[in-house]
Short mmCIF file of C-alpha atoms in Angstrom, two decimals:
data_model
loop_
_atom_site.label_atom_id
_atom_site.label_comp_id
_atom_site.label_asym_id
_atom_site.label_seq_id
_atom_site.Cartn_x
_atom_site.Cartn_y
_atom_site.Cartn_z
CA MET J 842 90.74 101.44 122.35
CA ALA J 843 88.33 103.90 121.13
CA MET J 844 85.45 102.55 118.91
CA GLU J 845 85.87 102.85 115.20
CA PHE J 846 83.00 102.86 112.64
CA HIS J 847 83.23 101.77 108.98
CA TRP J 848 80.33 102.14 106.49
CA PHE J 849 79.70 99.90 103.18
CA LEU J 850 80.04 100.86 99.52
CA PRO J 851 77.27 99.32 97.57
CA THR J 852 79.28 98.19 94.61
CA ASN J 853 76.40 96.13 93.07
CA GLY J 854 73.90 98.87 93.21
CA ASP J 855 71.70 100.39 95.99
CA SER J 856 68.04 100.77 96.45
CA ARG J 857 65.45 101.41 99.07
CA ASP J 858 64.92 97.79 99.23
CA ILE J 859 67.07 94.99 100.15
CA VAL J 860 69.71 94.37 97.35
CA GLY J 861 70.84 90.88 97.00
CA GLY J 862 74.48 89.32 96.62
CA GLY J 863 76.95 87.66 98.50
CA HIS J 864 76.70 83.83 99.48
CA GLY J 865 74.49 81.90 97.50
CA VAL J 866 72.63 84.81 95.78
CA PRO J 867 72.59 84.40 92.08
CA VAL J 868 74.31 87.33 90.26
CA GLY J 869 71.54 89.87 89.05
CA ALA J 870 68.94 88.43 91.66
CA ALA J 871 68.00 91.92 93.07
CA GLY J 872 69.71 94.54 91.28
CA GLY J 873 69.65 98.14 92.79
CA VAL J 874 67.81 101.11 91.19
CA ARG J 875 70.95 103.32 91.84
CA PRO J 876 73.68 102.09 89.76
CA ALA J 877 77.13 101.63 91.30
CA SER J 878 78.75 104.56 89.56
CA VAL J 879 81.63 106.69 90.63
CA GLY J 880 79.37 109.50 90.92
CA TYR J 881 76.93 107.79 93.23
CA LEU J 882 79.62 105.76 95.29
CA GLY J 883 81.58 108.94 95.63
CA GLN J 884 78.59 110.54 97.27
CA VAL J 885 78.40 107.79 99.67
CA ALA J 886 82.11 107.60 100.31
CA ARG J 887 82.33 111.58 100.86
CA SER J 888 79.23 111.47 103.06
CA ALA J 889 80.62 108.77 105.27
CA GLU J 890 83.86 110.52 105.51
CA GLN J 891 82.32 113.92 106.65
CA LEU J 892 80.15 112.21 109.07
CA GLY J 893 82.89 110.46 110.88
CA PHE J 894 83.37 106.89 109.58
CA ALA J 895 86.85 105.78 109.59
CA GLY J 896 86.68 103.90 106.53
CA ALA J 897 84.50 102.00 104.07
CA LEU J 898 84.22 98.16 103.27
CA THR J 899 84.02 97.17 99.56
CA PRO J 900 82.88 93.63 99.05
CA THR J 901 84.35 91.00 96.53
CA GLY J 902 82.68 88.23 94.45
CA ALA J 903 81.15 87.84 90.92
CA TRP J 904 78.17 89.94 91.89
CA CYS J 905 79.85 93.25 92.35
CA GLU J 906 82.27 95.51 90.76
CA ASP J 907 86.10 94.83 91.30
CA ALA J 908 87.06 96.20 94.88
CA TRP J 909 90.42 97.27 94.00
CA LEU J 910 89.73 99.37 90.93
CA THR J 911 86.60 100.84 92.32
CA THR J 912 88.25 102.04 95.61
CA ALA J 913 91.37 103.27 93.64
CA MET J 914 88.93 105.73 91.93
CA LEU J 915 87.33 106.75 94.97
CA SER J 916 90.52 107.62 96.77
CA GLN J 917 90.72 110.66 94.35
CA VAL J 918 87.25 111.95 95.41
CA THR J 919 87.95 111.50 99.16
CA GLU J 920 90.72 112.94 101.65
CA ARG J 921 90.66 111.04 104.90
CA LEU J 922 88.51 107.93 104.37
CA LYS J 923 90.15 104.57 104.44
CA PHE J 924 89.19 101.71 102.15
CA LEU J 925 88.54 98.15 103.39
CA VAL J 926 89.26 96.31 100.35
CA ALA J 927 88.08 92.78 100.28
CA PHE J 928 89.88 90.34 98.00
CA ARG J 929 90.31 86.61 97.50
CA PRO J 930 93.92 85.31 97.97
CA GLY J 931 93.52 82.46 95.42
CA LEU J 932 92.68 84.71 92.60
CA LEU J 933 96.11 86.55 92.35
CA SER J 934 99.64 85.87 93.31
CA PRO J 935 101.05 86.96 96.80
CA THR J 936 103.73 89.03 95.17
CA LEU J 937 101.27 90.89 92.95
CA ALA J 938 98.97 91.43 95.90
CA ALA J 939 101.61 92.91 98.05
CA GLN J 940 102.69 95.21 95.10
CA MET J 941 99.14 96.40 94.67
CA ALA J 942 98.70 97.06 98.34
CA SER J 943 102.02 98.99 98.53
CA THR J 944 101.04 100.85 95.58
CA PHE J 945 97.55 101.85 96.96
CA GLN J 946 99.00 102.47 100.55
CA ARG J 947 101.63 104.85 99.43
CA LEU J 948 99.61 106.68 96.48
CA SER J 949 96.48 107.09 98.69
CA GLY J 950 98.49 108.49 101.83
CA GLY J 951 98.03 105.22 103.90
CA ARG J 952 94.35 104.70 103.41
CA LEU J 953 94.32 101.06 102.47
CA LEU J 954 92.91 98.23 104.93
CA LEU J 955 92.78 94.43 103.62
CA ASN J 956 89.66 92.24 104.03
CA VAL J 957 90.92 88.85 103.14
CA VAL J 958 88.06 86.57 101.94
CA THR J 959 89.13 83.08 101.73
CA GLY J 960 86.03 82.21 99.88
CA GLY J 961 82.98 80.09 100.97
CA GLU J 962 81.52 78.86 97.76
CA SER J 963 83.37 76.42 95.55
CA ALA J 964 80.96 77.13 92.62
CA GLU J 965 81.93 80.48 92.53
CA GLN J 966 85.68 80.12 93.09
CA ARG J 967 85.41 77.78 90.01
CA GLN J 968 84.13 80.79 87.89
CA PHE J 969 87.75 82.30 88.67
CA GLY J 970 89.61 79.22 87.98
CA ASP J 971 90.14 77.95 91.62
CA PHE J 972 89.31 74.32 92.20
CA LEU J 973 90.52 73.68 95.78
CA ASP J 974 88.32 72.70 98.39
CA LYS J 975 87.32 74.83 101.22
CA ASP J 976 89.96 73.53 103.74
CA ALA J 977 92.66 73.73 101.13
CA ARG J 978 91.55 77.49 100.38
CA TYR J 979 92.17 78.25 104.02
CA ALA J 980 95.48 76.72 103.96
CA ARG J 981 96.65 78.53 100.95
CA THR J 982 95.21 81.65 102.62
CA GLY J 983 97.73 81.15 105.51
CA GLU J 984 100.63 80.64 103.05
CA PHE J 985 99.69 83.61 101.01
CA LEU J 986 99.44 86.01 104.00
CA GLY J 987 102.73 84.78 105.46
CA ILE J 988 104.38 85.99 102.01
CA VAL J 989 102.36 89.11 101.61
CA ARG J 990 103.11 90.25 105.24
CA GLY J 991 106.78 89.59 104.74
CA LEU J 992 107.02 91.46 101.41
CA LEU J 993 105.19 94.54 102.86
CA GLN J 994 107.66 94.69 105.70
CA GLY J 995 110.57 94.86 103.26
CA GLN J 996 111.71 91.21 103.25
CA THR J 997 112.96 89.09 100.30
CA ILE J 998 111.01 86.06 100.34
CA SER J 999 111.67 82.64 98.91
CA TYR J 1000 109.03 80.08 99.76
CA GLU J 1001 107.62 76.73 98.85
CA GLY J 1002 104.62 75.48 100.14
CA GLU J 1003 101.86 72.97 99.56
CA HIS J 1004 100.01 75.60 97.47
CA LEU J 1005 102.39 78.56 96.71
CA HIS J 1006 105.89 79.02 95.39
CA VAL J 1007 107.82 82.20 95.04
CA GLU J 1008 111.60 82.75 94.70
CA GLY J 1009 113.39 86.01 95.55
CA ALA J 1010 110.13 87.76 95.83
CA ARG J 1011 110.47 91.51 96.99
CA LEU J 1012 109.07 94.98 96.68
CA ALA J 1013 110.96 97.78 94.96
CA HIS J 1014 109.00 100.12 97.01
CA VAL J 1015 107.71 99.37 100.78
CA PRO J 1016 105.13 101.30 102.28
CA GLU J 1017 105.92 103.38 105.49
CA THR J 1018 102.98 101.44 107.16
CA SER J 1019 101.70 98.08 106.17
CA PRO J 1020 97.87 98.11 105.69
CA ALA J 1021 96.04 96.25 108.54
CA ILE J 1022 94.55 92.86 107.82
CA TYR J 1023 90.92 91.99 108.65
CA PHE J 1024 89.88 88.41 108.44
CA GLY J 1025 86.65 86.50 108.99
CA GLY J 1026 85.63 82.83 109.29
CA SER J 1027 83.56 80.62 111.55
CA SER J 1028 84.70 77.34 110.43
CA LYS J 1029 87.59 75.41 112.40
CA ALA J 1030 90.02 75.97 109.69
CA ALA J 1031 89.45 79.62 109.85
CA GLY J 1032 90.59 80.15 113.54
CA PRO J 1033 94.43 79.31 113.18
CA VAL J 1034 94.75 81.47 109.95
CA ALA J 1035 93.27 84.49 111.65
CA ALA J 1036 95.38 83.91 114.94
CA ALA J 1037 98.50 83.77 112.80
CA HIS J 1038 97.97 86.53 110.39
CA ALA J 1039 95.14 88.80 111.09
CA ASP J 1040 95.18 92.23 112.76
CA VAL J 1041 91.41 92.20 113.27
CA TYR J 1042 88.94 89.26 113.35
CA LEU J 1043 85.62 90.00 111.85
CA THR J 1044 82.33 88.32 112.71
CA TRP J 1045 78.88 88.84 111.34
CA GLY J 1046 76.23 90.26 113.81
CA GLU J 1047 74.92 87.34 115.86
CA PRO J 1048 73.37 87.93 119.32
CA PRO J 1049 75.85 89.15 122.07
CA ALA J 1050 75.97 85.55 123.61
CA GLN J 1051 77.00 83.92 120.32
CA VAL J 1052 79.50 86.69 119.48
CA ALA J 1053 81.10 86.17 123.04
CA GLU J 1054 81.45 82.45 122.30
CA LYS J 1055 83.28 83.21 119.10
CA LEU J 1056 85.59 85.82 120.44
CA ALA J 1057 86.47 83.64 123.28
CA TRP J 1058 87.53 81.00 120.76
CA ILE J 1059 89.75 83.16 118.89
CA ARG J 1060 91.16 84.49 122.18
CA THR J 1061 92.28 80.95 122.92
CA LEU J 1062 94.33 81.05 119.81
CA ARG J 1063 95.49 84.87 119.86
CA PRO J 1064 94.82 86.72 123.15
CA ASP J 1065 95.56 89.98 121.78
CA MET J 1066 93.45 89.85 118.79
CA ARG J 1067 91.38 92.84 117.89
CA PHE J 1068 87.62 92.37 117.08
CA GLY J 1069 85.21 93.95 114.57
CA ILE J 1070 81.59 93.05 113.65
CA ARG J 1071 79.52 93.47 110.39
CA LEU J 1072 75.93 94.67 110.73
CA HIS J 1073 73.27 96.53 108.95
CA VAL J 1074 71.58 99.24 110.78
CA ILE J 1075 68.05 101.03 110.68
CA THR J 1076 68.05 103.83 113.25
CA ARG J 1077 65.57 106.69 113.72
CA ASP J 1078 64.30 109.40 115.97
CA THR J 1079 62.08 106.82 117.61
CA ALA J 1080 61.87 103.14 117.94
CA GLY J 1081 58.46 103.01 116.20
CA GLN J 1082 59.83 104.80 113.16
CA ALA J 1083 62.81 102.27 112.86
CA TRP J 1084 60.74 99.15 113.25
CA ALA J 1085 58.43 100.68 110.44
CA GLU J 1086 61.22 100.81 108.28
CA ALA J 1087 62.45 97.36 108.94
CA GLU J 1088 58.72 96.31 108.10
CA ARG J 1089 58.62 98.15 104.83
CA LEU J 1090 61.83 96.77 103.69
CA LEU J 1091 60.01 93.12 103.53
CA ARG J 1092 56.74 94.31 102.52
CA GLY J 1093 57.50 94.23 99.02
CA VAL J 1094 59.17 90.61 99.18
CA SER J 1095 57.08 87.95 97.95
CA GLU J 1096 57.31 84.46 99.60
CA GLU J 1097 58.58 83.03 96.15
CA ASP J 1098 61.70 85.59 96.72
CA ILE J 1099 62.31 84.60 100.02
CA ALA J 1100 62.23 80.76 99.07
CA ALA J 1101 64.39 81.27 96.02
CA VAL J 1102 66.96 83.23 97.96
CA GLN J 1103 66.90 80.65 101.03
CA ALA J 1104 67.30 77.73 98.57
CA GLY J 1105 70.44 79.21 97.19
CA LEU J 1106 71.76 80.04 100.71
CA ARG J 1107 71.30 76.59 101.88
CA ARG J 1108 73.80 75.38 99.49
CA SER J 1109 76.58 77.57 101.02
CA GLU J 1110 79.47 75.81 102.26
CA SER J 1111 80.21 78.84 104.63
CA VAL J 1112 79.66 78.02 108.38
CA GLY J 1113 79.05 81.87 109.00
CA GLN J 1114 76.33 81.63 106.35
CA ARG J 1115 74.60 78.81 107.85
CA ARG J 1116 74.67 80.44 111.35
CA MET J 1117 72.97 83.59 109.52
CA LEU J 1118 70.50 81.01 108.29
CA ASP J 1119 69.84 79.47 111.66
CA LEU J 1120 68.78 83.12 113.01
CA ASN J 1121 66.27 83.91 110.30
CA GLY J 1122 64.91 80.21 109.98
CA GLY J 1123 63.55 81.11 106.36
CA THR J 1124 60.42 82.65 107.64
CA ARG J 1125 59.12 86.08 108.67
CA ASP J 1126 58.20 84.92 112.08
CA GLY J 1127 60.51 85.37 114.87
CA LEU J 1128 63.07 87.75 113.43
CA VAL J 1129 63.91 89.64 116.41
CA VAL J 1130 66.62 87.24 117.67
CA ALA J 1131 68.04 89.55 120.42
CA PRO J 1132 67.25 93.05 121.87
CA ASN J 1133 67.17 95.33 118.82
CA LEU J 1134 68.78 92.80 116.55
CA TRP J 1135 66.69 91.81 113.49
CA ALA J 1136 67.35 89.00 111.25
CA GLY J 1137 65.24 89.99 108.24
CA VAL J 1138 67.78 91.20 106.08
CA GLY J 1139 69.20 87.52 105.78
CA LEU J 1140 65.93 86.40 104.23
CA VAL J 1141 66.67 87.79 100.84
CA ARG J 1142 70.38 88.58 101.20
CA GLY J 1143 73.44 86.54 101.27
CA GLY J 1144 76.29 87.37 103.83
CA ALA J 1145 75.60 89.40 106.72
CA GLY J 1146 72.12 89.35 107.47
CA THR J 1147 71.07 90.96 110.71
CA ALA J 1148 70.52 94.70 111.51
CA LEU J 1149 70.58 96.78 114.54
CA VAL J 1150 67.01 98.39 114.69
CA GLY J 1151 65.66 101.02 116.97
CA SER J 1152 66.04 104.57 118.20
CA HIS J 1153 69.43 106.32 118.11
CA ARG J 1154 69.71 105.85 122.01
CA GLU J 1155 68.70 102.16 121.61
CA VAL J 1156 71.34 101.39 118.79
CA ALA J 1157 73.91 103.28 120.84
CA ASP J 1158 73.09 100.88 123.72
CA ARG J 1159 73.47 97.82 121.69
CA ILE J 1160 76.73 98.97 120.11
CA GLU J 1161 78.04 99.71 123.69
CA GLU J 1162 77.02 95.92 124.61
CA TYR J 1163 78.88 94.58 121.78
CA ALA J 1164 82.10 96.84 122.71
CA SER J 1165 81.91 95.43 126.32
CA LEU J 1166 82.43 91.90 124.74
CA GLY J 1167 85.46 93.36 122.95
CA ILE J 1168 84.39 94.57 119.55
CA ASP J 1169 86.48 97.52 118.54
CA GLU J 1170 85.32 98.21 115.20
CA PHE J 1171 81.77 98.17 113.52
CA ILE J 1172 81.24 97.87 109.87
CA LEU J 1173 77.64 98.91 108.84
CA SER J 1174 75.43 99.45 106.20
CA GLY J 1175 71.79 100.29 105.40
CA TYR J 1176 69.26 100.69 102.65
CA PRO J 1177 69.66 103.11 100.78
CA HIS J 1178 73.34 103.46 101.72
CA LEU J 1179 73.40 107.20 101.44
CA GLU J 1180 70.49 108.11 103.46
CA GLU J 1181 71.14 105.45 106.19
CA ALA J 1182 74.71 106.59 106.66
CA TYR J 1183 73.23 110.02 107.52
CA TRP J 1184 70.78 108.61 110.12
CA PHE J 1185 73.50 106.98 111.88
CA GLY J 1186 76.04 109.53 111.45
CA GLU J 1187 73.64 112.30 112.87
CA GLY J 1188 71.92 110.22 115.29
CA VAL J 1189 73.82 107.40 116.95
CA LEU J 1190 77.41 108.79 116.47
CA PRO J 1191 76.66 112.20 118.36
CA GLU J 1192 74.92 110.00 121.11
CA LEU J 1193 78.09 107.93 121.55
CA ALA J 1194 80.19 110.95 121.54
CA ARG J 1195 78.32 112.30 124.41
CA ARG J 1196 79.00 109.20 126.35
CA GLY J 1197 82.50 109.73 125.63
CA ARG J 1198 82.80 106.41 123.59
CA TRP J 1199 83.56 107.96 120.17
CA SER J 1200 85.16 111.02 118.64
CA HIS J 1201 85.10 112.19 115.04
CA PRO J 1202 88.53 111.29 113.26
CA ALA J 1203 88.95 114.65 111.96
CA GLY J 1204 88.13 116.41 115.25
CA VAL J 1205 84.70 117.66 114.28
CA THR J 1206 82.27 118.24 117.22
CA ALA J 1207 79.15 115.95 116.79
CA GLY J 1208 75.88 117.65 116.86
CA PRO J 1209 72.87 116.81 119.22
CA ALA J 1210 71.54 113.50 118.35
CA GLN J 1211 67.94 114.80 119.97
CA VAL J 1212 67.27 117.04 117.06
CA PRO J 1213 65.11 115.11 114.53
CA PHE J 1214 67.02 114.34 111.29
CA ALA J 1215 64.82 114.75 107.91
CA GLY J 1216 67.21 112.68 106.04
CA ALA J 1217 68.03 112.96 102.28
CA PRO J 1218 65.30 113.31 99.73
CA ARG J 1219 63.96 109.99 98.85
CA PRO J 1220 64.01 108.74 95.42
#
């Protein structure tokens, strides 16, 4: 299967510096200088679409704008781009979720993808009125996805489980194509749920050997699973320029900032978050954890905490390495998201196109990656 690339919509604000958010990071801990307006997010979405990204991930949580509402607005200023909408099953009924997905899918022309986030932080879940523990949340997610899938396929569902109960549920309008379900989770409870209900299993960007182990685990549960990886990226015309940018991102971060964020992240219940913490060690030392894989982002940001850093050719090499493990889809981001999308789209994607590993979804011929790209004007 050909590689697909997705970008990221910074719905908690954007900046030339690392913007906080996600697991264990307090709301407002590191606000962006570019507000998450429809105007700015529309720029990011349209640019990603033109550059050749297949879709865009929108996060979920108390720290960012609502993913459903934001992407519904952005669907009206884009034409082809799909939206990978993150949502938490415990916060709405499965019938309502299926109705929302069906409406989005039909009215957007089939441009919805679903990123199911079980929720790794009990404290945040309680803000929304969800008081189940982590294992119970995974069990509920399995029940939830079974109902949603059936409804989107046109079934009438009556179901009484441990956590969910519906009677005679059905959709008045069934989409021609059900949106693909993306699912991530590193805990033992996550694997069976992913195997039973997901189309694409997502992992955060760990060193290739660790990714290979995780993929092998999921394949024992579901041999035909597709895989995606979530990474940040810093790519430039030369490796030196890319690493200089990585160093700049941390230059303005104080030791107090790092200590405060790390303390919050260490309270996380997420196994994936703990694996990110193990990579960065809470210190600026030893952040290159594999060739061109830098763990510096995770010092001051929850969730995905690693970045591919290097020249366009080097980043393309690392992408091919992950693809050789079985990764089909790459969900990327960078600071600021508008400019970094251009660096990747004008540098790495043409390199992969020349290697026969990628083609523009709209059939656009990629330009030469050797031509230096000046990037968008800096704020």
